[in-house]
Tab-separated table of C-alpha atoms in Angstrom:
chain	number	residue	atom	x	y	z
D	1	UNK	CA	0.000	0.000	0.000
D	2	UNK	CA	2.413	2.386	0.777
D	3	UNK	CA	4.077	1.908	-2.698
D	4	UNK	CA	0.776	2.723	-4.026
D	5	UNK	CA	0.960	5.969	-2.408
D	6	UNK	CA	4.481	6.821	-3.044
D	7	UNK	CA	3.299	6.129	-6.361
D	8	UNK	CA	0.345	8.214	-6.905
D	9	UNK	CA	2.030	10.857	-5.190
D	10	UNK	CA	5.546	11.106	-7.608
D	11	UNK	CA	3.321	10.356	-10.501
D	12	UNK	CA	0.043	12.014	-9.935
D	13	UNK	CA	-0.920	11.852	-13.869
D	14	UNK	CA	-0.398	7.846	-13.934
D	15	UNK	CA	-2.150	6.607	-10.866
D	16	UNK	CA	-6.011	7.360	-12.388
D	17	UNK	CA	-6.916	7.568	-16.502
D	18	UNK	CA	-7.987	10.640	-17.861
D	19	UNK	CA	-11.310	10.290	-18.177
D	20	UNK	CA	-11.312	13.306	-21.063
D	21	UNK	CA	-9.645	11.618	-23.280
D	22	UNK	CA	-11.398	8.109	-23.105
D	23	UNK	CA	-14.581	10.198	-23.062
D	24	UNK	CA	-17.090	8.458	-25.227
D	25	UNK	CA	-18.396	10.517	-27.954
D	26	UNK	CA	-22.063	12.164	-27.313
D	27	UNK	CA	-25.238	9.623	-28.399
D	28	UNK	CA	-27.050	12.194	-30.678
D	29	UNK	CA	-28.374	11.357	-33.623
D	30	UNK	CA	-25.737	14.098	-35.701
D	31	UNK	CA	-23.069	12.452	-34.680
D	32	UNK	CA	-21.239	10.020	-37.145
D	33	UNK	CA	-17.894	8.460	-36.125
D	34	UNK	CA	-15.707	9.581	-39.484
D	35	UNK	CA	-15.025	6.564	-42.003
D	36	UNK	CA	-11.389	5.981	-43.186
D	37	UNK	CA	-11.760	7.390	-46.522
D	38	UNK	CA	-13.221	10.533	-45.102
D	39	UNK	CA	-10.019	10.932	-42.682
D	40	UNK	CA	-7.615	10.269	-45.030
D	41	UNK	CA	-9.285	13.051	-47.539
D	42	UNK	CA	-9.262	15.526	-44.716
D	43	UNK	CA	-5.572	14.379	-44.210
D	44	UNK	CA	-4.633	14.827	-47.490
D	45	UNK	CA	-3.666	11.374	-47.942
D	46	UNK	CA	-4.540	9.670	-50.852
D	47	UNK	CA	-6.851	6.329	-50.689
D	48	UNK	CA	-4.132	3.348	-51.774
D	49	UNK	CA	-7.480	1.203	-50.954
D	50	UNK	CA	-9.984	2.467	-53.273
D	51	UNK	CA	-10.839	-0.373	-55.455
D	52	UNK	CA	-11.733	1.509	-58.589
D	53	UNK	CA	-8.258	3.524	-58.227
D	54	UNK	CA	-6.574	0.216	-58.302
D	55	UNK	CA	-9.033	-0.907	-61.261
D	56	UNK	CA	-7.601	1.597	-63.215
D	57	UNK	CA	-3.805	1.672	-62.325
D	58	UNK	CA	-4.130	-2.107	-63.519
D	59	UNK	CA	-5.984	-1.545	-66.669
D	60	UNK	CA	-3.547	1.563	-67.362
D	61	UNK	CA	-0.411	-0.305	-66.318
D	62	UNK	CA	-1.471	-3.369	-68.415
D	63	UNK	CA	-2.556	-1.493	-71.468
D	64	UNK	CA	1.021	0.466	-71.223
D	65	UNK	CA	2.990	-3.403	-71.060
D	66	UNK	CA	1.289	-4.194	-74.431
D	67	UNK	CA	3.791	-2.181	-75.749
D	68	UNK	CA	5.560	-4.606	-78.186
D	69	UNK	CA	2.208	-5.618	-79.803
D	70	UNK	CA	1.439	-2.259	-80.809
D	71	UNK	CA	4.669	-2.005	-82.550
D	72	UNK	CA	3.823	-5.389	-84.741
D	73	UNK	CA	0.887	-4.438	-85.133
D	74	UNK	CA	2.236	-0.566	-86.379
D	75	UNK	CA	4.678	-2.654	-88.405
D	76	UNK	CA	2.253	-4.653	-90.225
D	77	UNK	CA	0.424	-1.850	-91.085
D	78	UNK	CA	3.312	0.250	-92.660
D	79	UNK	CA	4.135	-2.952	-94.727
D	80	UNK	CA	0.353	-3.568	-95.920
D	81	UNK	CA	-0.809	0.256	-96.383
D	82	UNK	CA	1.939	2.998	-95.849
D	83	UNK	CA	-0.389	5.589	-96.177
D	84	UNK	CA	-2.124	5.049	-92.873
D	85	UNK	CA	0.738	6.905	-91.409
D	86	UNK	CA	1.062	9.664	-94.548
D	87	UNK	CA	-0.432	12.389	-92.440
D	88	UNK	CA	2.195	11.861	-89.505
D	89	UNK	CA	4.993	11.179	-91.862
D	90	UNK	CA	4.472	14.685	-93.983
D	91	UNK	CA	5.010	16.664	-90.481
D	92	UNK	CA	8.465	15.158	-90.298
D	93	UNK	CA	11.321	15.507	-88.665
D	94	UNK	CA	9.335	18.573	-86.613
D	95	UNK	CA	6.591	15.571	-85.687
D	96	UNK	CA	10.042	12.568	-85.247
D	97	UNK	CA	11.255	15.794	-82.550
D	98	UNK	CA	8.007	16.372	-80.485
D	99	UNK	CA	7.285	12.963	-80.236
D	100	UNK	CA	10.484	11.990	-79.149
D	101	UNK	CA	10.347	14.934	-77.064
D	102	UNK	CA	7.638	14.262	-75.632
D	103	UNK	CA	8.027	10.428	-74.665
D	104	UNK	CA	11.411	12.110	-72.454
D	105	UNK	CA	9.006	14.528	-70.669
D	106	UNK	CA	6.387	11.669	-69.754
D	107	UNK	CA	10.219	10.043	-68.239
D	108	UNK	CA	10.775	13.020	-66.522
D	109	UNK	CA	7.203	12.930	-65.413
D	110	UNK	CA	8.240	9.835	-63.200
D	111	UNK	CA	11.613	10.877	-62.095
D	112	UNK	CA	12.343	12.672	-58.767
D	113	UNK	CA	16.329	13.789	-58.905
D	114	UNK	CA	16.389	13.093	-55.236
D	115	UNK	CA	15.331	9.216	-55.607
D	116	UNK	CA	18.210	9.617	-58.408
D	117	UNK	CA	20.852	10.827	-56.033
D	118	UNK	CA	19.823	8.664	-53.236
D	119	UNK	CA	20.317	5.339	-55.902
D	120	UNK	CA	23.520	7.008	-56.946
D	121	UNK	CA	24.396	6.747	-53.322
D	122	UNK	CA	23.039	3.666	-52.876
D	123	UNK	CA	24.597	1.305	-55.468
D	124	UNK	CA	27.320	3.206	-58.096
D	125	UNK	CA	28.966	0.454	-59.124
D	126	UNK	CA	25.672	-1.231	-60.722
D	127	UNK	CA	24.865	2.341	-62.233
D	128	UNK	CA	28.580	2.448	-63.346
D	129	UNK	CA	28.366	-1.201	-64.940
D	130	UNK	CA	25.363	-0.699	-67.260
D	131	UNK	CA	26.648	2.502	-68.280
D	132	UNK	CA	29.947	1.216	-69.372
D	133	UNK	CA	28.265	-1.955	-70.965
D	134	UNK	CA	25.897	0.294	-73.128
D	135	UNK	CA	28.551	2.342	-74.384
D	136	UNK	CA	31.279	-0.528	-75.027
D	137	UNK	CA	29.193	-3.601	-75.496
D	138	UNK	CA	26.686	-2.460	-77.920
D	139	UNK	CA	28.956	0.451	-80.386
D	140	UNK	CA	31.645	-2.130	-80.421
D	141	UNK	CA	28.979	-4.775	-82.153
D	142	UNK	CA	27.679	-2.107	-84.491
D	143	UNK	CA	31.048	-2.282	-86.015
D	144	UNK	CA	31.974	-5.750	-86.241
D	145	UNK	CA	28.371	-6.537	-87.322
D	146	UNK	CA	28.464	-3.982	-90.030
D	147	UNK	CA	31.829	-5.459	-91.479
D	148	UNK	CA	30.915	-9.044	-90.918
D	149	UNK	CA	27.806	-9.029	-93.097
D	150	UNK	CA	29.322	-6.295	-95.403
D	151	UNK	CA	26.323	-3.466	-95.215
D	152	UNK	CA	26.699	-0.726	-97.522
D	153	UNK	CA	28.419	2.668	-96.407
D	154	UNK	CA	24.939	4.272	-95.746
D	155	UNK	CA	23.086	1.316	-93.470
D	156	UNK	CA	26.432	0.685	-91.859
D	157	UNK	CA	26.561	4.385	-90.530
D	158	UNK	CA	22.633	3.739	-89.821
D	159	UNK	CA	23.095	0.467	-87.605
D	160	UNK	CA	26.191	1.967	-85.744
D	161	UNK	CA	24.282	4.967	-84.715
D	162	UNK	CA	21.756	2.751	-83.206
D	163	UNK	CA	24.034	1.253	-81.397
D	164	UNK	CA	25.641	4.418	-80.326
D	165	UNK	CA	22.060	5.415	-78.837
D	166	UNK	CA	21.138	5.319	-75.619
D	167	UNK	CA	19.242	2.920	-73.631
D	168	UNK	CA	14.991	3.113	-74.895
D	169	UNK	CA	12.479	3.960	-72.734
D	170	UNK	CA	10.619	0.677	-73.552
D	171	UNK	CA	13.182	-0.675	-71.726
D	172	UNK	CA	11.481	0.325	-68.288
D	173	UNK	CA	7.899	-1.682	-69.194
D	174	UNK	CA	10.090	-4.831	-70.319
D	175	UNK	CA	12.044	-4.124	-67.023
D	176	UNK	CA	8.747	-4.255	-64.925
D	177	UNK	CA	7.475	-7.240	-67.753
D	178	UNK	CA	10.410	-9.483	-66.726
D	179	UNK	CA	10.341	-8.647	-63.224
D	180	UNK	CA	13.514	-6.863	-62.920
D	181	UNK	CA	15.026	-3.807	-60.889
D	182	UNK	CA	13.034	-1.502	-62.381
D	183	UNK	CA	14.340	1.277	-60.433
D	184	UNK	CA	18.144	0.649	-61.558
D	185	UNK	CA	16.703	0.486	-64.958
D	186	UNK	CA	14.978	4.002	-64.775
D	187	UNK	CA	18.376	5.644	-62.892
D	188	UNK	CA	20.124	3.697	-66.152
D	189	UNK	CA	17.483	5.140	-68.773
D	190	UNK	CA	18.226	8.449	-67.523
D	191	UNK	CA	22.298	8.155	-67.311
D	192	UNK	CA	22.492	6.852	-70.533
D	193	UNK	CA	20.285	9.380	-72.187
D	194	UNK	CA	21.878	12.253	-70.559
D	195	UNK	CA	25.488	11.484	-71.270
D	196	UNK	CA	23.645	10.518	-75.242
D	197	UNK	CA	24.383	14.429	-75.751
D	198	UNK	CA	27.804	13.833	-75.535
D	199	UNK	CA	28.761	10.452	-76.400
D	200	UNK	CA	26.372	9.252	-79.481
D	201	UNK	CA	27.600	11.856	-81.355
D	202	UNK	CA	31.303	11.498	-80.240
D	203	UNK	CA	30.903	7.360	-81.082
D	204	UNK	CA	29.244	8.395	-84.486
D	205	UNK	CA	31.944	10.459	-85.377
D	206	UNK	CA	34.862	8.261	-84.397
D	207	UNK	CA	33.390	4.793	-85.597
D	208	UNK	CA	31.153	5.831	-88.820
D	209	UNK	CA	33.207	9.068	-89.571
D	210	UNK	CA	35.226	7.086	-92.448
D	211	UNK	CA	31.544	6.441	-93.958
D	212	UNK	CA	29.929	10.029	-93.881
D	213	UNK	CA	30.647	12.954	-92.357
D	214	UNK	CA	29.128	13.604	-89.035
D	215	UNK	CA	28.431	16.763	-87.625
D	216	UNK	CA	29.158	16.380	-83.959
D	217	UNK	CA	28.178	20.211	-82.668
D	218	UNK	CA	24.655	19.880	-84.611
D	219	UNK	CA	24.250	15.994	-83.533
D	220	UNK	CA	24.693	17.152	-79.737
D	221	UNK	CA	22.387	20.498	-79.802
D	222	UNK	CA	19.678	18.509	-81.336
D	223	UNK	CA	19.727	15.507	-78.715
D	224	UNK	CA	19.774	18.246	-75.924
D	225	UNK	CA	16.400	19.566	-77.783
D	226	UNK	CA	14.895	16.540	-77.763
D	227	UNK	CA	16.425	14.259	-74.954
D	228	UNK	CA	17.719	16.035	-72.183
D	229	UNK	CA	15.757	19.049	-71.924
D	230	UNK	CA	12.845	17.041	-71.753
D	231	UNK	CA	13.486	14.992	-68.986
D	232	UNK	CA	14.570	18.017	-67.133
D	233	UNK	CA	11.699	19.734	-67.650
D	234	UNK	CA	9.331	16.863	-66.321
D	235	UNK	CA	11.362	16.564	-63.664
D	236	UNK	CA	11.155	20.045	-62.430
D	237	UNK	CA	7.563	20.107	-63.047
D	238	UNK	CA	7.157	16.895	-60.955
D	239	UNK	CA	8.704	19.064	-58.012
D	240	UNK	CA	6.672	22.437	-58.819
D	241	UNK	CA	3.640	20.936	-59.692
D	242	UNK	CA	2.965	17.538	-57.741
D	243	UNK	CA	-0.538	17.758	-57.167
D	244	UNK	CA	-1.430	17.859	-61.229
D	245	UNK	CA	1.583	15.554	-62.205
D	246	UNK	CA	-0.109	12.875	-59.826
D	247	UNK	CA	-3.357	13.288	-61.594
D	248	UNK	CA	-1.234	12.730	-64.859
D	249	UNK	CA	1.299	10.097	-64.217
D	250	UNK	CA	-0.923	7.221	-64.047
D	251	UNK	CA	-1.206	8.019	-67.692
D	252	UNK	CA	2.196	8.911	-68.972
D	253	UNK	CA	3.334	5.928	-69.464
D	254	UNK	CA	0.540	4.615	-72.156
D	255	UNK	CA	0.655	7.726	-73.621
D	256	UNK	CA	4.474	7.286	-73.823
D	257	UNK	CA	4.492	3.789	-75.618
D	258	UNK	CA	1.736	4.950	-77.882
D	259	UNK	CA	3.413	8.123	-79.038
D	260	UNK	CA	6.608	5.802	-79.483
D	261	UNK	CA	4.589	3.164	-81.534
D	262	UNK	CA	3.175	5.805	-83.692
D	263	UNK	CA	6.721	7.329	-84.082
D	264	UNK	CA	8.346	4.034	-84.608
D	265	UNK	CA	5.638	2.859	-87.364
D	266	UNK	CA	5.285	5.569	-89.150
D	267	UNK	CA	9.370	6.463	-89.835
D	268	UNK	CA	9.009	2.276	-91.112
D	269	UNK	CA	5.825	3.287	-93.462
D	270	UNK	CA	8.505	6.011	-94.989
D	271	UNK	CA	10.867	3.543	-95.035
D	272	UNK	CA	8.793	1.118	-96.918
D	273	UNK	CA	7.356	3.544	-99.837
D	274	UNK	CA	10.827	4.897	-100.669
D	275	UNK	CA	11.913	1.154	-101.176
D	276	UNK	CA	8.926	0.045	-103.299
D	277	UNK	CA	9.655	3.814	-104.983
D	278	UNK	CA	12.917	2.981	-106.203
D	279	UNK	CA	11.827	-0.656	-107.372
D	280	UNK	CA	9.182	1.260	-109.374
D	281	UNK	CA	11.987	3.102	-111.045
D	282	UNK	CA	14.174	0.730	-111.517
D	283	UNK	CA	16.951	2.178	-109.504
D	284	UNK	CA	19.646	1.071	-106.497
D	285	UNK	CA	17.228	0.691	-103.964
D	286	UNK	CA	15.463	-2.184	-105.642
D	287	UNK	CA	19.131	-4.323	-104.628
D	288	UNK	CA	18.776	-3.100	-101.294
D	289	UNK	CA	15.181	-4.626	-101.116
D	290	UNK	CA	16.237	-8.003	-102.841
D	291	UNK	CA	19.093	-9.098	-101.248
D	292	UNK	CA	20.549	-6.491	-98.321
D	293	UNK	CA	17.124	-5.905	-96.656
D	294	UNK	CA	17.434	-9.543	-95.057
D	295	UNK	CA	21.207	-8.727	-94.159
D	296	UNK	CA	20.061	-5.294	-92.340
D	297	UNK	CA	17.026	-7.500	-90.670
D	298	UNK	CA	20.247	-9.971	-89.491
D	299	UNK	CA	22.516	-7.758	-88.198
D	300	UNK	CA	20.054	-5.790	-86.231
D	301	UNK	CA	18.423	-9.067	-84.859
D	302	UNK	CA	22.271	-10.000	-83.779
D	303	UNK	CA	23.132	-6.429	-82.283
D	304	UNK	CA	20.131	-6.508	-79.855
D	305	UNK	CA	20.666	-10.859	-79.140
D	306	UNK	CA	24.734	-9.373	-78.577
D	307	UNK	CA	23.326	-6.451	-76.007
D	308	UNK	CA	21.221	-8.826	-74.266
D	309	UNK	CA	23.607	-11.965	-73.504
D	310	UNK	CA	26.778	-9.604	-73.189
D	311	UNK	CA	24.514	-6.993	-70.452
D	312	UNK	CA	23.364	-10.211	-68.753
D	313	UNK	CA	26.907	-12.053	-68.204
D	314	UNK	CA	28.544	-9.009	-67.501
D	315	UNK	CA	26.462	-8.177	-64.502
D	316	UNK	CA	26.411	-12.124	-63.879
D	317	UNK	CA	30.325	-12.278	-64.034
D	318	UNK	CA	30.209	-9.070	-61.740
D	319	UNK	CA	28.363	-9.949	-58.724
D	320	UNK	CA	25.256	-8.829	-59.357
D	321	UNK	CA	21.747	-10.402	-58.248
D	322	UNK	CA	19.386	-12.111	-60.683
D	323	UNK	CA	17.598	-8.597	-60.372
D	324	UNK	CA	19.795	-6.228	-61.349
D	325	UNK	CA	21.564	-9.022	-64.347
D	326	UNK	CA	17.790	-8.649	-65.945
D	327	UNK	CA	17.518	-4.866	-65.295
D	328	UNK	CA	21.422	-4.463	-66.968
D	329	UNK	CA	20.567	-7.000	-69.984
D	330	UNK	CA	17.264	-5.205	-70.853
D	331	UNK	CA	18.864	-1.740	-70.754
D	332	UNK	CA	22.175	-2.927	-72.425
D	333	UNK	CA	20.125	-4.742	-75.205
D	334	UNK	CA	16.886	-2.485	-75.900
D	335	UNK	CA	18.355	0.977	-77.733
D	336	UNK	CA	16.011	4.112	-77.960
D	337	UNK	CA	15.424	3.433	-81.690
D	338	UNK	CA	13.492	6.470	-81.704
D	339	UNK	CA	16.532	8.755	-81.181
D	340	UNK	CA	18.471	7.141	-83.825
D	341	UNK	CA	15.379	7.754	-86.174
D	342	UNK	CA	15.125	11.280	-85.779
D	343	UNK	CA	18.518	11.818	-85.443
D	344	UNK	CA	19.474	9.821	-89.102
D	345	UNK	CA	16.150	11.554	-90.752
D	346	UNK	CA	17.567	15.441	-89.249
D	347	UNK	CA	21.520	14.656	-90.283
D	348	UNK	CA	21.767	12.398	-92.501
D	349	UNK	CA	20.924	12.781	-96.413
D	350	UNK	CA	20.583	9.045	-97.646
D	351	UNK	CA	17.097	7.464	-96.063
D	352	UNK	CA	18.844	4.472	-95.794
D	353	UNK	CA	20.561	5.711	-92.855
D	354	UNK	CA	17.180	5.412	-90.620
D	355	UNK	CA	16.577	1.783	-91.932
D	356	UNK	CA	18.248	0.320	-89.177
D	357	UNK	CA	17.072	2.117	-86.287
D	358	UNK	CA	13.417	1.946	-88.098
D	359	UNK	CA	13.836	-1.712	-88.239
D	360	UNK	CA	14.968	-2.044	-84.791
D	361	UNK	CA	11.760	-0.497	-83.322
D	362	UNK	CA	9.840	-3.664	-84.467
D	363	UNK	CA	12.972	-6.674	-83.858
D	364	UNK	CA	13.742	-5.172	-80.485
D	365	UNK	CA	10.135	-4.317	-79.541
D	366	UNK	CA	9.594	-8.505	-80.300
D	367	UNK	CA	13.033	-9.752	-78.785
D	368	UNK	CA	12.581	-7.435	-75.577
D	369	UNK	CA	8.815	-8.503	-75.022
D	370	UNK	CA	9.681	-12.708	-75.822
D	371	UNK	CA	12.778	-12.226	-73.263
D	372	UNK	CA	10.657	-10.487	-70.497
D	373	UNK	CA	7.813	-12.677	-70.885
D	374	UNK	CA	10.108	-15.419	-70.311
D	375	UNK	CA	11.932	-14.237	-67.417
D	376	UNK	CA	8.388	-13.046	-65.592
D	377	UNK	CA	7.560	-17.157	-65.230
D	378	UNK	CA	10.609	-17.404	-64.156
D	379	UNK	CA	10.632	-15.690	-60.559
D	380	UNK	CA	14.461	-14.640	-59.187
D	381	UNK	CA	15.214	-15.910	-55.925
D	382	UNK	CA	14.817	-14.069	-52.746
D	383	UNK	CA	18.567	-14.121	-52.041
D	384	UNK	CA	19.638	-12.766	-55.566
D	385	UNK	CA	17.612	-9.775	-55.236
D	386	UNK	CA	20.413	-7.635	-53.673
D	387	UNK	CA	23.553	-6.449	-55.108
């Protein structure tokens, strides 16, 4: 007893509840105790268990993974009626630039350069491995491929300036397809396509400069128009704006892969009626579609198979979980065909120069999706998940 006291003396405030605050509420007929939903909008929380929200983040996420389908599809198209894309084609290379322009802003959309610091903190040396890869793995292949097979001067300069590209963003959904590091894959998207003002047209020049002049200075401004300085600016709107880019992001990335199907399709469609053009006329191009087509269609099928394997055992022979080997093949592999499109249409005269990448928008598109779907049945380990 006479702890008791001591007790309720030292510690007045613990010895008896406080019957205020376990006060029932008042039995009136106004009073409604507040539902979840209604505290968390009051809070300014969003509702992560609203089932039509999730409804619609699955249809959106699943209609944005179909991504390789809409290419064949696209593809198909082009080669049975060209003209469905006429209308998109005649705009070009202002409507290559703002779509490609604006697939990088729906990126940047979905990119906070904090998370980007913090996985630059986090794990460098994975960052610093697919970066390397891309720019070693995949330029060096463009070469030997387009003197194994023996392309022509103008589709040799075409398929190594896809392989001096960057990393695509389709890369990302195959990423997420194949159940990868998706985040690595974003921080490598973004690497890659930043340093792309520097080093695609630096590679271009040094390895396809023998073919046809490249002008480095005009190469770099225009994939700061179109790469870089979108991305910034999504970013930066993502940080001054984050009530209406939440509204909008569920939807970037459909509208992304659909403005990069159109993009891809329609630079094929041109593609296509220039070839059956010059077999109409009877000139050059008619060889190109009888016997180098299916060498182009080889050596672009090889590059990407090269990027995959080569991305996957480097990261393999480096240490790196089952995770982050996917994330570095799929990035390594997958090229942002769109780039080299607009980039070959804007700087290069011959068309033949944007065969290759053109190509590669459908071939990758079907490698990428058969190699993710593959890898999605097959689940990584718990204990290779971690660098």
């Amino acid at each position: 007893m006479s702890i008791v006291c001591f007790r309720s003396l030292v510690f007045p405030h613990q010895s008896r509840p406080n019957l205020l605050l376990h006060r029932a509420p008042p039995r009136c007929g106004f009073y409604r105790r507040p539902t979840r939903s209604t505290v968390r909008a009051l809070s300014g929380i969003p509702d992560q268990a609203d089932p039509r929200s999730r409804r619609w983040k699955k249809v959106l996420t699943t209609a944005a993974s179909l991504y390789p389908l809409y290419v064949t599809i696209g593809g198909t198209v082009a080669c049975v009626n060209p003209s469905a894309f006429s209308w998109f084609v005649k705009r070009g290379p202002a409507s290559y630039s703002l779509s490609l322009g604006f697939i990088m802003l729906a990126t940047g959309l979905t990119l906070e350069l904090k998370d980007l610091f913090a996985l630059f903190r986090e794990r460098p040396f994975s960052i610093l491995l697919g970066f390397v890869a891309q720019y070693t793995i995949m330029p060096a292949f463009g070469v030997i491929l387009s003197k194994a097979v023996g392309l022509p001067p103008s589709l040799s300069v075409g398929l190594i300036l896809l392989a001096c590209c960057p990393a695509g963003t389709a890369s990302n959904v195959v990423t997420l397809i194949a159940r990868g590091d998706v985040p690595l894959a974003i921080v490598m998207t973004v690497c890659t396509t930043l340093a792309a003002v520097l080093l695609t047209p630096l590679l271009t020049k040094i390895l396809a400069g023998t073919f046809v002049s490249v002008d480095v200075i005009r190469l770099s401004i225009s994939t700061l128009q179109v790469v870089v300085a979108p991305v910034l600016l999504g970013s930066y709107l993502q940080s001054a704006f984050p009530a209406i880019v939440k509204a909008i992001i569920p939807f970037a990335p459909l509208l992304a892969v659909l403005a990069s199907s159109l993009l891809s399709s329609s630079v094929f469609s041109e593609n296509v009626v220039r070839f059956r053009t010059s077999t109409l006329n009877g000139s050059g191009g008619s060889d190109i579609i009888s016997g180098d087509m299916g060498v182009v269609i080889l050596a672009v099928f090889l590059l990407h198979f090269a990027g995959f394997l080569l991305g996957y055992l480097s990261a393999a022979m480096c240490g790196m979980g089952e995770k982050q080997r996917r994330a570095i093949s799929i990035e390594v592999g997958m090229q942002n065909c769109s780039l080299g499109v607009v980039l070959a249409t804007s700087h290069f005269s011959s068309p033949l120069v944007a065969l290759p990448p053109a190509l590669s928008a459908i071939i990758m598109n079907i490698m990428g999706s058969s190699l993710g779907a593959v890898w999605r049945y097959w689940l990584p380990s718990d204990a290779d998940t971690e660098d």
